CSV table of C-alpha atoms in Angstrom, one decimal:
chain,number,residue,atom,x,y,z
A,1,UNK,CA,0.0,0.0,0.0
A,2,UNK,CA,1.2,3.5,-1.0
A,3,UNK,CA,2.4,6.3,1.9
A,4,UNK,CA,-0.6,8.5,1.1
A,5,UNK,CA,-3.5,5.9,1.5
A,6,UNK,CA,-2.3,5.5,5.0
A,7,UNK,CA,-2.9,8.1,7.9
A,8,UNK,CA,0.8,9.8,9.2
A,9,UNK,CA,2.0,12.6,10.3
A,10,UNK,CA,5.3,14.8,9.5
A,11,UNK,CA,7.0,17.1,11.3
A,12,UNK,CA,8.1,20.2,9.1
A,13,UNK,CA,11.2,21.6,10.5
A,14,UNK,CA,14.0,24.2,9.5
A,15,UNK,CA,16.6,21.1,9.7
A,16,UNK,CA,14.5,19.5,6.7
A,17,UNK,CA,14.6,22.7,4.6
A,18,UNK,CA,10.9,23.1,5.3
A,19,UNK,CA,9.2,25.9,5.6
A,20,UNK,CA,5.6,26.4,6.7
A,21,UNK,CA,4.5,29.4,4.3
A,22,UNK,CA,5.3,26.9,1.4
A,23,UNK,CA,3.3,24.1,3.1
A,24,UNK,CA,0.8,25.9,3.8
A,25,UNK,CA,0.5,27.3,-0.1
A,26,UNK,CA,0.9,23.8,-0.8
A,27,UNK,CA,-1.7,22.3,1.1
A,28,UNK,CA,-4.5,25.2,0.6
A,29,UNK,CA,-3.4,26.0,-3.3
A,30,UNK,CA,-2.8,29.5,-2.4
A,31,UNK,CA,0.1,31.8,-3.5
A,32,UNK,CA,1.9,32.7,-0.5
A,33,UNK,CA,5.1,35.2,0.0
A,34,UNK,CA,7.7,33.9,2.8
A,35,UNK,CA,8.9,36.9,4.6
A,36,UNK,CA,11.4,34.8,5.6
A,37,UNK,CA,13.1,33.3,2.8
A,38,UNK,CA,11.8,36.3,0.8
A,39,UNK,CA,10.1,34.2,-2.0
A,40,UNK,CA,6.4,33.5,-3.4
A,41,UNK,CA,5.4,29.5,-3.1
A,42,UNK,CA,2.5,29.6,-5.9
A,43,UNK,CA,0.5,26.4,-6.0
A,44,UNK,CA,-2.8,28.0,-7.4
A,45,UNK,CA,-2.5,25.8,-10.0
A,46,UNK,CA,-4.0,23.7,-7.3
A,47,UNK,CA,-7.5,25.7,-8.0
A,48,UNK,CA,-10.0,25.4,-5.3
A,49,UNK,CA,-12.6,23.1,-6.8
A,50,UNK,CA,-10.3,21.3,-8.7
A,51,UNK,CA,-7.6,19.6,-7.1
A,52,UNK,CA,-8.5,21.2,-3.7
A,53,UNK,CA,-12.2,20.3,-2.5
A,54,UNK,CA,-12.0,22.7,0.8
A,55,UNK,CA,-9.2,25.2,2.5
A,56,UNK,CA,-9.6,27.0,5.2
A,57,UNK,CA,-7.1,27.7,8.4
A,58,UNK,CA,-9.2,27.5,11.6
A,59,UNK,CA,-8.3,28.9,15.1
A,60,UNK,CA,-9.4,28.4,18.8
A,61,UNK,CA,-11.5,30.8,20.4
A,62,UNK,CA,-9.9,33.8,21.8
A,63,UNK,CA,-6.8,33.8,19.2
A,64,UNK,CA,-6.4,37.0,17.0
A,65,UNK,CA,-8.1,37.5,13.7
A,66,UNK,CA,-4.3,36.7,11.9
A,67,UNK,CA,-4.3,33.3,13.3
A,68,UNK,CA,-6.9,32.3,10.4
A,69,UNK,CA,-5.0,34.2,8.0
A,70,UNK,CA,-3.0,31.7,6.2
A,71,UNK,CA,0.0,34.1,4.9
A,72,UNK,CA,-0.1,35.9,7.9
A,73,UNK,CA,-0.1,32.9,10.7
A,74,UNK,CA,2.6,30.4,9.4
A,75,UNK,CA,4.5,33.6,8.2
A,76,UNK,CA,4.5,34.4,12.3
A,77,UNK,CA,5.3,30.6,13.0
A,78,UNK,CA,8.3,31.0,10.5
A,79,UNK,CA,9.2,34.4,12.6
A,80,UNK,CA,9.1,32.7,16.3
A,81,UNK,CA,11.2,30.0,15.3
A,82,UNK,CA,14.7,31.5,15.3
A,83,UNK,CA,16.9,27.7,15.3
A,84,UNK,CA,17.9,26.1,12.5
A,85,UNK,CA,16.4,23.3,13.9
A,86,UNK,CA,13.4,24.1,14.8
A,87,UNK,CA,9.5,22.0,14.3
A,88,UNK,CA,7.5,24.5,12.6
A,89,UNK,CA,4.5,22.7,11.6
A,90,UNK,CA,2.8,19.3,11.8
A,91,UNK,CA,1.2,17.7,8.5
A,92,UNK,CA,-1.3,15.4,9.7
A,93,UNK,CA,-2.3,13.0,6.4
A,94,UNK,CA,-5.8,11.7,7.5
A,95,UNK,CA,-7.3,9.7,4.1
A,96,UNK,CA,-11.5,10.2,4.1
A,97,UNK,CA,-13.4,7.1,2.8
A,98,UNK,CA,-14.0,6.7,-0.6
A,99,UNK,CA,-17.6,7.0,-1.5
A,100,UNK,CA,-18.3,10.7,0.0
A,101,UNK,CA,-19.2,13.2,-2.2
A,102,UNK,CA,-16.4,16.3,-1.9
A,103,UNK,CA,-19.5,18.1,0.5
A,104,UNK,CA,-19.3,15.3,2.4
A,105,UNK,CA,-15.6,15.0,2.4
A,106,UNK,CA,-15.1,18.2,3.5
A,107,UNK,CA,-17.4,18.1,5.9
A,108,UNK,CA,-15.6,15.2,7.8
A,109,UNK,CA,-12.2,16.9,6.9
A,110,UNK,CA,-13.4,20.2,8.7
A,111,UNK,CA,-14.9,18.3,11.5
A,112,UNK,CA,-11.5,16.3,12.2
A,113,UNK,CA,-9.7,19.4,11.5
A,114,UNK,CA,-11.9,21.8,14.2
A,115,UNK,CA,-11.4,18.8,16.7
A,116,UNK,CA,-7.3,19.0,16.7
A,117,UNK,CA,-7.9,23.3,17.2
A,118,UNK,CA,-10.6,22.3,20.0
A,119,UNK,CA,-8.3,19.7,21.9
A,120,UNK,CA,-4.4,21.0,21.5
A,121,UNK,CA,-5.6,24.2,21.2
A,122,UNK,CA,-3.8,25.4,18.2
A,123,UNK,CA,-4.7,26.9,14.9
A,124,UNK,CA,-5.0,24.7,11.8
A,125,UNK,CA,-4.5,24.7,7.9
A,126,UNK,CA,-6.8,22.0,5.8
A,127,UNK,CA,-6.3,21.5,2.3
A,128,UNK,CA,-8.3,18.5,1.7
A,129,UNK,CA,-7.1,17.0,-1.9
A,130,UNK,CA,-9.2,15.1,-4.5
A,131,UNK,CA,-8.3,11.7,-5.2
A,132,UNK,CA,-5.6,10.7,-8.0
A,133,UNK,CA,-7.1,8.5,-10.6
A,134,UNK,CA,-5.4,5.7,-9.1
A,135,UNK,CA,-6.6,3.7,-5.7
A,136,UNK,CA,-4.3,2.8,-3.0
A,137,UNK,CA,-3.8,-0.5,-4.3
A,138,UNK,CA,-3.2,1.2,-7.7
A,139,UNK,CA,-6.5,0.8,-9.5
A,140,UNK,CA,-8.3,2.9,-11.8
């Protein structure tokens, strides 16, 4: 069975070359500048509706109103973390079950996604991803 039909998670960190603003662009499809490295990540190509069902950052009550702002809150993550090795995100890979319509999907997606922000009270990206043509076990 492939990697990506598999739940995981990944730590992003400096040590890795990772960054979170590209991530994040990645993830949500967006085109994101990284104060930090001082380049664009553009992954619109990504479109919302296409290859991206639903994006949206989430944060827990009583954060500020940046914390939802996708360029804005991993750009301040990127900021606070001044080692080179630090963790600066966590990429949780959670596969939905086949047979949901892309509501649906997102739906569940948003529901697992406003349950991490309600229990380790922390703000989150989700990018949820349409399928490849391809299954896990590499059928049509």
């Amino acid at each position: 069975m492939h990697q990506h039909a598999r739940p995981h998670i990944e730590t992003h960190t400096r040590a890795k070359g990772h960054s979170a603003v590209a991530g994040a662009a990645y993830r949500l499809g967006l085109k994101l500048y990284d104060e930090r490295q001082k380049v664009w990540h553009d992954f619109r190509k990504r479109a919302l509706g296409e290859e991206v069902v639903r994006a949206l950052t989430i944060a827990p009550p009583g954060a500020p109103p940046w914390a939802t702002d996708p360029a804005q809150l991993w750009n301040k993550v990127e900021a606070s973390e001044k080692r080179k090795d630090s963790q600066l995100a966590r990429d949780y890979r959670i596969p939905i079950p086949f047979g949901l319509n892309d509501s649906d999907a997102g739906d569940l997606a948003e529901e697992m996604a406003r349950f991490i922000v309600e229990t380790l009270h922390t703000p989150v990206s989700l990018g949820l991803h349409r399928d490849a043509d391809r299954d896990a076990l590499g059928e049509l």
